[in-house]
PDB file of C-alpha atoms and ligand atoms in Angstrom:
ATOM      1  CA  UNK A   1       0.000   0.000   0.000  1.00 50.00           C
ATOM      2  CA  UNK A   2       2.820   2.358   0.856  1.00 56.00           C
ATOM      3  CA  UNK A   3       6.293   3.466  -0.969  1.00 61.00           C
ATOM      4  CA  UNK A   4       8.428   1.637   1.513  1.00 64.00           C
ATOM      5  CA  UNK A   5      11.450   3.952   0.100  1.00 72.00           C
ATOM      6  CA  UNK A   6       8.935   6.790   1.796  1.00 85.00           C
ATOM      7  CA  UNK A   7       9.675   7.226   5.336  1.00 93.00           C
ATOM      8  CA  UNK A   8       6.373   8.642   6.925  1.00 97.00           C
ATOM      9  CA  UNK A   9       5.913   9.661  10.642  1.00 98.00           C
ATOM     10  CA  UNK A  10       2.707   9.752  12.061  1.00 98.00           C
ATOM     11  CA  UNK A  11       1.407  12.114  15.179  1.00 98.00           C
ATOM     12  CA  UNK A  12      -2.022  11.870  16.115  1.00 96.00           C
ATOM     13  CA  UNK A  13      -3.533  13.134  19.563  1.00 93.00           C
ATOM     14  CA  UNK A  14      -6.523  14.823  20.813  1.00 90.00           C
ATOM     15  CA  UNK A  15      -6.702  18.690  20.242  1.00 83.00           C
ATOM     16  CA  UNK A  16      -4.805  21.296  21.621  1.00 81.00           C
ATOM     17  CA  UNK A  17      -1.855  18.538  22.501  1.00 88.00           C
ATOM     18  CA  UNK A  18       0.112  20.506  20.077  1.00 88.00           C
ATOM     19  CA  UNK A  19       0.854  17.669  17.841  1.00 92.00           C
ATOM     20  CA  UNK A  20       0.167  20.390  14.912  1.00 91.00           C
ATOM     21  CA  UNK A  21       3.074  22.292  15.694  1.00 91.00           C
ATOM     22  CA  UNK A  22       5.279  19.092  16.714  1.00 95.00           C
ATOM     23  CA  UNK A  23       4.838  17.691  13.428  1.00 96.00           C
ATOM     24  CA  UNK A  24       5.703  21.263  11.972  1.00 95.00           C
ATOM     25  CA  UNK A  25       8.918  20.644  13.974  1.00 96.00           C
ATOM     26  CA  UNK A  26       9.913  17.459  13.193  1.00 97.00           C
ATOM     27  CA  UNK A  27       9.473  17.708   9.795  1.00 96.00           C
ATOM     28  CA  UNK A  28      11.492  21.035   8.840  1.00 94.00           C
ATOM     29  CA  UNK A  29      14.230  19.480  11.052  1.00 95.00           C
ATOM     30  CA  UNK A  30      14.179  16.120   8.850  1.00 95.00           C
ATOM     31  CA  UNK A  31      13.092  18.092   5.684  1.00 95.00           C
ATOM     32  CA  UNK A  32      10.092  15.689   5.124  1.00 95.00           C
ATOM     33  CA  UNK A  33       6.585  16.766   4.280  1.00 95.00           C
ATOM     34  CA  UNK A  34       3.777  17.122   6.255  1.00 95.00           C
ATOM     35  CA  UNK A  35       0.373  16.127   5.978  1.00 96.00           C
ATOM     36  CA  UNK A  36      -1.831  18.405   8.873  1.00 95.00           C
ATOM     37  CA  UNK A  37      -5.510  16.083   8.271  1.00 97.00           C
ATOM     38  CA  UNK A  38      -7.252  17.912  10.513  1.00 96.00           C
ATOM     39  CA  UNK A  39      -6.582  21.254   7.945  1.00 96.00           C
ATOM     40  CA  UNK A  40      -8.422  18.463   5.252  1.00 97.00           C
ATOM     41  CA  UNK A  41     -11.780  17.723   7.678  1.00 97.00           C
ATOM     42  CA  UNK A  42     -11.730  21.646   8.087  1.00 97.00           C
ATOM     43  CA  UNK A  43     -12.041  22.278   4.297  1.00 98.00           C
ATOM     44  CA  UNK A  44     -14.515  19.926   4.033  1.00 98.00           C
ATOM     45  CA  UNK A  45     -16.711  21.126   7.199  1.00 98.00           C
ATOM     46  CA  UNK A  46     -16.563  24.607   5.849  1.00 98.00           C
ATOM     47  CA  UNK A  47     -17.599  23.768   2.340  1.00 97.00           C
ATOM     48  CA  UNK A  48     -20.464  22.315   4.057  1.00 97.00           C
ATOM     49  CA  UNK A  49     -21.457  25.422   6.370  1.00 96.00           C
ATOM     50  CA  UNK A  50     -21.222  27.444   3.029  1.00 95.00           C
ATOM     51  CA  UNK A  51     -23.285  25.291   1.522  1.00 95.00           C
ATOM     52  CA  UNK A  52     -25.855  25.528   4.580  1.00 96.00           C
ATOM     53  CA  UNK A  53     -25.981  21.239   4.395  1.00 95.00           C
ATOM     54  CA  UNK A  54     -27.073  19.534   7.286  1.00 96.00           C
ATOM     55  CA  UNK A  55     -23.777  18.094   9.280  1.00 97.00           C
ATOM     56  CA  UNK A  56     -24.868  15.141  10.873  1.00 96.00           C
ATOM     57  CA  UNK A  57     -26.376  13.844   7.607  1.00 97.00           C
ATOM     58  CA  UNK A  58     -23.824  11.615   6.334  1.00 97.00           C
ATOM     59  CA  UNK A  59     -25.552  10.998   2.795  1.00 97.00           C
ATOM     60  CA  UNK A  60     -25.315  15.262   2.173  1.00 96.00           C
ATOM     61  CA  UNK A  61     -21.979  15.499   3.177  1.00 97.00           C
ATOM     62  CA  UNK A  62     -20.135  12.404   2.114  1.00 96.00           C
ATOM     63  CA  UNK A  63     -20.441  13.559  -1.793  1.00 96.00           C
ATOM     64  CA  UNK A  64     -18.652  17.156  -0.851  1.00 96.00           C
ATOM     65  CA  UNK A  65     -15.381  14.992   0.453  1.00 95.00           C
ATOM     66  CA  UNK A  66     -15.497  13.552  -3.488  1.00 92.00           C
ATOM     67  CA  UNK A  67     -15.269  16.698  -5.355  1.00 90.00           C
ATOM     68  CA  UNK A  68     -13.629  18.772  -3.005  1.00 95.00           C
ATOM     69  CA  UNK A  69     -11.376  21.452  -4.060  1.00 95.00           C
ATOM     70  CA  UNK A  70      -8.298  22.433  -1.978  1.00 96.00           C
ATOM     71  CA  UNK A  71      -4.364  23.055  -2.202  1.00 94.00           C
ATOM     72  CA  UNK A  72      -1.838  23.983   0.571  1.00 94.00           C
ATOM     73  CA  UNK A  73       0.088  26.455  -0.994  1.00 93.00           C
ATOM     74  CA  UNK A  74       4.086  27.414   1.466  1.00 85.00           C
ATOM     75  CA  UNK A  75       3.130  30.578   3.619  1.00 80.00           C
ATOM     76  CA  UNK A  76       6.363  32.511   5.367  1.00 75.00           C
ATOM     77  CA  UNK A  77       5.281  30.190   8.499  1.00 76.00           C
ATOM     78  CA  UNK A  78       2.342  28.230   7.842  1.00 79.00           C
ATOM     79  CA  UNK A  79       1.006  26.803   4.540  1.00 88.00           C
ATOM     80  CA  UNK A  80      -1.853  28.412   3.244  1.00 94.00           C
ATOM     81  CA  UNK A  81      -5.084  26.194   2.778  1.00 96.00           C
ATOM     82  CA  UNK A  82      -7.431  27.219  -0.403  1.00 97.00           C
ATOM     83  CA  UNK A  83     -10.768  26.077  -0.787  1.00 97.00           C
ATOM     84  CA  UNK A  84     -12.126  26.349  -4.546  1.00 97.00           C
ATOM     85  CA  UNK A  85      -9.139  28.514  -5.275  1.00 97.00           C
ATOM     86  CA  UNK A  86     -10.264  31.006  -2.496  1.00 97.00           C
ATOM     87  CA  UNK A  87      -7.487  31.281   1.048  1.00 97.00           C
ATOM     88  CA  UNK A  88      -9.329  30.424   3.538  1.00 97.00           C
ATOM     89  CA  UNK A  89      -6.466  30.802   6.749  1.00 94.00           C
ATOM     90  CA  UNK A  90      -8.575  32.490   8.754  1.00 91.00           C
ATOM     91  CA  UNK A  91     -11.524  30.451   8.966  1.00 94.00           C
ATOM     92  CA  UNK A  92      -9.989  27.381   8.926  1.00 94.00           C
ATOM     93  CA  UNK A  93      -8.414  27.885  12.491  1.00 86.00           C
ATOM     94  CA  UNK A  94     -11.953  29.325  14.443  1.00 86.00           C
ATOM     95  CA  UNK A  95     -13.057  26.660  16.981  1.00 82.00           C
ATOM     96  CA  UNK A  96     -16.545  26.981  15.066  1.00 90.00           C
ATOM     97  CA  UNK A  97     -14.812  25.433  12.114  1.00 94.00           C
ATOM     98  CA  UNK A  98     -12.832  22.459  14.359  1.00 90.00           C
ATOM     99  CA  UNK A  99     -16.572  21.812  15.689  1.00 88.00           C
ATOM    100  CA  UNK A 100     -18.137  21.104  12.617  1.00 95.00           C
ATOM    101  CA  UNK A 101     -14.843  19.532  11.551  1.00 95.00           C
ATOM    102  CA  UNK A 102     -15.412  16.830  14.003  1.00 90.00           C
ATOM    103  CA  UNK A 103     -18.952  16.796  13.192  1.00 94.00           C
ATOM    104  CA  UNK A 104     -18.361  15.621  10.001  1.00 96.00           C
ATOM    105  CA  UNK A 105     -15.361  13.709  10.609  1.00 94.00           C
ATOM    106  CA  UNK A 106     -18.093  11.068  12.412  1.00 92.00           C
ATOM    107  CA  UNK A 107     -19.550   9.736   9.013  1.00 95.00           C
ATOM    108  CA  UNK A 108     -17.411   6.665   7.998  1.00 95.00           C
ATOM    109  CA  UNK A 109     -18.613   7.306   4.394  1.00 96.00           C
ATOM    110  CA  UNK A 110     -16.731  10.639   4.524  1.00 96.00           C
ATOM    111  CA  UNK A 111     -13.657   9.235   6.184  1.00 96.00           C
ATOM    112  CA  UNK A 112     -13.030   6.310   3.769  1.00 96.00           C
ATOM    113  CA  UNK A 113     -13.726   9.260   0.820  1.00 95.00           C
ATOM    114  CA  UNK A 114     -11.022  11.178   2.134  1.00 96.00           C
ATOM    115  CA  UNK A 115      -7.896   8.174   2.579  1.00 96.00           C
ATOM    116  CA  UNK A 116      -6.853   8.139  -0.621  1.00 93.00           C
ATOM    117  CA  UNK A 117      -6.696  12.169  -0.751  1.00 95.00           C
ATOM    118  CA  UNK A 118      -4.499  11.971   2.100  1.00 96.00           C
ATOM    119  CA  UNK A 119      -2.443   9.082   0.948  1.00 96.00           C
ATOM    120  CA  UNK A 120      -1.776  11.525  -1.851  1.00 94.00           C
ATOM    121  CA  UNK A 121       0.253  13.619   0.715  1.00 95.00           C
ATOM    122  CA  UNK A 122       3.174  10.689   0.466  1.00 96.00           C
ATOM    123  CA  UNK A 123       6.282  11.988  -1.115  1.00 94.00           C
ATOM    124  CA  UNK A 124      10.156  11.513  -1.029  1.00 95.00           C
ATOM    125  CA  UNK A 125      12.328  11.884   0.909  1.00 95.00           C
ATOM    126  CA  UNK A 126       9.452  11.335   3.592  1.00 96.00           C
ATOM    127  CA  UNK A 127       6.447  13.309   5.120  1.00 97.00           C
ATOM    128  CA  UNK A 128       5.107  13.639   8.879  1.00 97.00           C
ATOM    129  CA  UNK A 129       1.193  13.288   9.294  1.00 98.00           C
ATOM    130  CA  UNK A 130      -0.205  14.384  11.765  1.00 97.00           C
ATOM    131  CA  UNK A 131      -4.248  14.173  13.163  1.00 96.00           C
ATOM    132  CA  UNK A 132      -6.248  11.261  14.833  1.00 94.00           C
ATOM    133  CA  UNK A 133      -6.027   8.166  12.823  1.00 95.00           C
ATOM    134  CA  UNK A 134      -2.943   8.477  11.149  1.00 97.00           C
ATOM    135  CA  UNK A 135      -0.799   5.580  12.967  1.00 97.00           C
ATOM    136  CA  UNK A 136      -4.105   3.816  12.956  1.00 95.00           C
ATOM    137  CA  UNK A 137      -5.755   3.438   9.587  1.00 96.00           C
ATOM    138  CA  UNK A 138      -4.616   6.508   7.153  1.00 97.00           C
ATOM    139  CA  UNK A 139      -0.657   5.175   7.395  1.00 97.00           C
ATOM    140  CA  UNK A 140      -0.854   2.009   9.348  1.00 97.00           C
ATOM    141  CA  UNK A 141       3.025   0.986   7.931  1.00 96.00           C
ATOM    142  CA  UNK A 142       4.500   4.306   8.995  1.00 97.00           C
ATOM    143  CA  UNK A 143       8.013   3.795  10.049  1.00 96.00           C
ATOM    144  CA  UNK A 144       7.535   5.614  13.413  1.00 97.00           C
ATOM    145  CA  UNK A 145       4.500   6.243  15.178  1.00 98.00           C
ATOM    146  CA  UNK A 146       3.432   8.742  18.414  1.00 97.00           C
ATOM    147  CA  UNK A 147       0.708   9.614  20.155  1.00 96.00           C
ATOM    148  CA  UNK A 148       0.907  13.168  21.811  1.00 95.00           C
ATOM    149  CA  UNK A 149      -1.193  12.949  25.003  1.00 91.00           C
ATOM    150  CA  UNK A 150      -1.568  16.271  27.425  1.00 90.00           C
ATOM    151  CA  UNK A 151      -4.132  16.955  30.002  1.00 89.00           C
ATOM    152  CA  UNK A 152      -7.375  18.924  29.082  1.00 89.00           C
ATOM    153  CA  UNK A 153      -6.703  21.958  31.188  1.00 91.00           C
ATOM    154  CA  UNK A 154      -3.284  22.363  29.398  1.00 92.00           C
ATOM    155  CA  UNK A 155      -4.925  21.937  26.309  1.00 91.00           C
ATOM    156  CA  UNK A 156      -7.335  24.684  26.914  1.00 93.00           C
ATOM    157  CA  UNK A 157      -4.637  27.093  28.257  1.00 91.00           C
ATOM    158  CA  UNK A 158      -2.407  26.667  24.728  1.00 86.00           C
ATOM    159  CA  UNK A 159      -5.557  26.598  22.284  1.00 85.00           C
ATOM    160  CA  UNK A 160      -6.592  30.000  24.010  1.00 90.00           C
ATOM    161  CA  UNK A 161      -2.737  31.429  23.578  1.00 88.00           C
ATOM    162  CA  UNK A 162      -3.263  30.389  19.815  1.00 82.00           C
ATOM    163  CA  UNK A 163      -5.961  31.987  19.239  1.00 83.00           C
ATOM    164  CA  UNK A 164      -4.771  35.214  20.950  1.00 89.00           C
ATOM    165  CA  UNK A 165      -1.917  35.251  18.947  1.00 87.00           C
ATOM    166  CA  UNK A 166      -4.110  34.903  15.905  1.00 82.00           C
ATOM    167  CA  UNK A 167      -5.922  37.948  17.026  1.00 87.00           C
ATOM    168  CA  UNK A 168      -9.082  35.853  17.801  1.00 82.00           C
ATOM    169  CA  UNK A 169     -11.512  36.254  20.335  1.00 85.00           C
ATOM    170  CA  UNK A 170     -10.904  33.366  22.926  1.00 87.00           C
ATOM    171  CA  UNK A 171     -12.749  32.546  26.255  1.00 91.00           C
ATOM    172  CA  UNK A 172     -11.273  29.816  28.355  1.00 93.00           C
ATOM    173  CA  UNK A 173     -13.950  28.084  30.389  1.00 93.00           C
ATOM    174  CA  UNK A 174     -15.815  27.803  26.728  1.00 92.00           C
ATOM    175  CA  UNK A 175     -12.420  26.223  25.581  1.00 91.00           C
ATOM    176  CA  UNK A 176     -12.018  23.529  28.107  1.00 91.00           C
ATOM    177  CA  UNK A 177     -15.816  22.955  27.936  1.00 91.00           C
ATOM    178  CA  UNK A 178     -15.522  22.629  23.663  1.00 87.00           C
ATOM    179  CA  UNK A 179     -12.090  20.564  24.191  1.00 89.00           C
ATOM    180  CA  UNK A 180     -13.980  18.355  26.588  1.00 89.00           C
ATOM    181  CA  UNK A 181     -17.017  17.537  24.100  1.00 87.00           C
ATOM    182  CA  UNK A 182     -14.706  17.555  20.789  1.00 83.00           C
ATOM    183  CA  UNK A 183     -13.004  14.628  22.938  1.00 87.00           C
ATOM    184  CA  UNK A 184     -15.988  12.827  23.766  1.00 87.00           C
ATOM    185  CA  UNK A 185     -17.129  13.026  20.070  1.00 84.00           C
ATOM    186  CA  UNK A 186     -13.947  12.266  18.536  1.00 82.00           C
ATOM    187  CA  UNK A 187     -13.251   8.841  21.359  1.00 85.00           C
ATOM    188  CA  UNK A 188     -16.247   7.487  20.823  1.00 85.00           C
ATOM    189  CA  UNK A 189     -17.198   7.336  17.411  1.00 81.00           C
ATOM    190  CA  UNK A 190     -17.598   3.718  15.613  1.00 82.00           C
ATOM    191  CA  UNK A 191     -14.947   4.449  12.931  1.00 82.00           C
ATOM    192  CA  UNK A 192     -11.508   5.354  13.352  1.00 80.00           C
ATOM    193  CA  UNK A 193     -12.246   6.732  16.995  1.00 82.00           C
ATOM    194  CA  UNK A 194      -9.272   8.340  18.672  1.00 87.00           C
ATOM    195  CA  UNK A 195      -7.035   5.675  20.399  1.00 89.00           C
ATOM    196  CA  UNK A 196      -2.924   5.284  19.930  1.00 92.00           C
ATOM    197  CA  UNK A 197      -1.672   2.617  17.604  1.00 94.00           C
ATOM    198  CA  UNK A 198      -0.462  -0.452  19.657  1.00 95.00           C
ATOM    199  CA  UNK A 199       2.950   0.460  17.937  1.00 95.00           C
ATOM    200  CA  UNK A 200       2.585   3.952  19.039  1.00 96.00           C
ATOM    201  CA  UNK A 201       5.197   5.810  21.657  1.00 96.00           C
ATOM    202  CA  UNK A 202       2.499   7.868  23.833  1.00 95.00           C
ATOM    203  CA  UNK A 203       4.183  11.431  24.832  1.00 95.00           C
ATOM    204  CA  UNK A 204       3.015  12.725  27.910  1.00 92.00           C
ATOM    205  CA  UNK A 205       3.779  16.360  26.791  1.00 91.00           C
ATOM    206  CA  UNK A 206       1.791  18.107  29.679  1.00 89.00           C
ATOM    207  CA  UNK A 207       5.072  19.543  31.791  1.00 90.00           C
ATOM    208  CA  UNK A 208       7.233  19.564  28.495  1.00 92.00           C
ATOM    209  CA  UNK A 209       7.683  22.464  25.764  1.00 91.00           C
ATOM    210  CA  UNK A 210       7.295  22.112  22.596  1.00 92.00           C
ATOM    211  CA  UNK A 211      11.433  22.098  22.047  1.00 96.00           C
ATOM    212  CA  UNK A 212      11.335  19.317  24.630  1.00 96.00           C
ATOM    213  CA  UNK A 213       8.551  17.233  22.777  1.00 96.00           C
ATOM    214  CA  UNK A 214      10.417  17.937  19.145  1.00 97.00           C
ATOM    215  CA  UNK A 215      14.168  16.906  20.947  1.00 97.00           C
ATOM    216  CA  UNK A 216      12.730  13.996  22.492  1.00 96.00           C
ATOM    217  CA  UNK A 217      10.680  12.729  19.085  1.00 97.00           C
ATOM    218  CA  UNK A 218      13.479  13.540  17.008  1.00 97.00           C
ATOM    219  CA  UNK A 219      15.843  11.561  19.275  1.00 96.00           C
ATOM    220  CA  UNK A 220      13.988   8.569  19.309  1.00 95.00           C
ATOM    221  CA  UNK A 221      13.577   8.917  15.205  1.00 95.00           C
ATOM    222  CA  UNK A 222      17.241   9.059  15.141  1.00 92.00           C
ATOM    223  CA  UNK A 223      18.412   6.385  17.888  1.00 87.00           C
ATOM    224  CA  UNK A 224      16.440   3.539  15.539  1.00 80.00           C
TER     225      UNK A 224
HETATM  226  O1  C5P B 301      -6.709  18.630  14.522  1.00 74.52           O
HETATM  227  P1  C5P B 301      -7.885  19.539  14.302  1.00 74.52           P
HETATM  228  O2  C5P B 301      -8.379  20.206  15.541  1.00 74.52           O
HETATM  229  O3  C5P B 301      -7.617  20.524  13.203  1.00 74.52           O
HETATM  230  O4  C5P B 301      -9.055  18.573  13.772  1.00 74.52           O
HETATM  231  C1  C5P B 301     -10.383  19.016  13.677  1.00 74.52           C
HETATM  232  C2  C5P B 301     -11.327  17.818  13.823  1.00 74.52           C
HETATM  233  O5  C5P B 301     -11.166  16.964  12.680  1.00 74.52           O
HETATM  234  C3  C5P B 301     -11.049  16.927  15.025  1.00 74.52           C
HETATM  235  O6  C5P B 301     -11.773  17.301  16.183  1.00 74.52           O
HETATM  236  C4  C5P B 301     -11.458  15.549  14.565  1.00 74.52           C
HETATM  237  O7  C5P B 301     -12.821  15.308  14.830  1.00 74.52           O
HETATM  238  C5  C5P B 301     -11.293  15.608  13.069  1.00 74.52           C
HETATM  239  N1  C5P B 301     -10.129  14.843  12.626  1.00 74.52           N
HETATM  240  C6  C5P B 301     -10.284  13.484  12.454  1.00 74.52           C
HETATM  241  N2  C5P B 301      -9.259  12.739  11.985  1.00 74.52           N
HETATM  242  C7  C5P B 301      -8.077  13.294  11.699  1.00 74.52           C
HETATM  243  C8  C5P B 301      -7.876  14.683  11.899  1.00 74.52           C
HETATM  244  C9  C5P B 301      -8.936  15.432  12.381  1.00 74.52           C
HETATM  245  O8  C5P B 301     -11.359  12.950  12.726  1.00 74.52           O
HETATM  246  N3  C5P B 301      -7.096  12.540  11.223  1.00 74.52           N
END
């Protein structure tokens, strides 16, 4: 199923662990690629809140992952995510947008129409994915495999620096209380639910920074 010349590194985690900006880490310092699949259920939950369709109806959204229309195009930072050829940066990151992401990301229809889009993402020399199910089902070959784990009051506190530093309006009891139900959705759904690979390292990153999380990833990439 997968290159095995392709190294690929998967990250997956519940939100606001900081896996996005770990894997952003990891792979500038091993010049791979990176796949952010979150950024992909995003697109897709905002093409459906533009097209006003119902998001817990499976059968209306599951044909919008088949024809959808995006590109990551290298930012100065960040890459820039376009939906139908329009930048869509600011959007994407609003915790309205990560709700209905994980609204839609429930439908197994819409998951299994959306593997082979991020399967596309594999490249040489290598790429670093980083989401839910990446070690589990999207890339379950990958050489290496973690699973970024931090508690949900840290979570809260780092998603609310984000978004400050976005210039976004953030309120931190609301935070913890939408971290705590996107984790509840995202756990418990029948496919692909949240859960480390039984391969998987499992980072307790809670009373680490992120240089300490990249150092200790990359050093157990490089030790094998
Ligand atoms: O990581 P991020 O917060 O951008 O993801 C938004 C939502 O997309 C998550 O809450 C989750 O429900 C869904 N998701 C997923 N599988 C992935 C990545 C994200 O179900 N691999």
């Amino acid at each position: 199923m997968q290159d095995e010349n392709v190294f690929v590194v998967t990250i997956d985690g519940p939100s606001g662990s900081g896996k996005g900006s770990l894997a952003l880490n990891v792979a500038r310092e091993l010049g791979f690629h990176l796949l952010d699949s979150g950024a992909i259920y995003r697109l897709l939950a905002l093409k459906a809140l533009q097209q006003g369709i119902d998001l817990d109806d499976e059968q209306q959204v599951a044909p919008l992952a088949e024809e959808l229309d995006i590109r990551f195009e290298a930012g100065d930072e960040l890459s820039i995510p376009f939906l139908d050829n329009v930048d869509v940066s600011a959007e994407l990151r609003q915790e309205r947008t990560g709700d209905a992401a994980s609204r839609v990301a429930r439908h197994p229809l819409v998951r299994e129409r959306l593997l082979s889009l991020q399967r596309g993402f594999v490249r040489p020399p290598g790429l670093v994915a980083d989401g839910r199910d990446m070690g589990t089902v999207v890339f379950p070959d990958a050489r290496f495999k973690f699973f970024l784990y931090a508690s949900p009051e840290i979570r809260a506190q780092r998603r609310y620096k984000q978004l400050k530093n976005m210039g976004l309006s953030a309120n931190i009891a609301q935070l913890q209380a939408d971290i705590a139900e996107r984790d509840e959705r995202d756990q418990s759904r029948s496919v692909s639910p949240l859960v480390p690979a039984e391969d998987a390292l499992v980072v307790e990153s809670s009373l680490l920074d992120l240089a300490q999380v990249t150092e200790l990833v990359l050093s157990h990439i490089r030790d094998k």
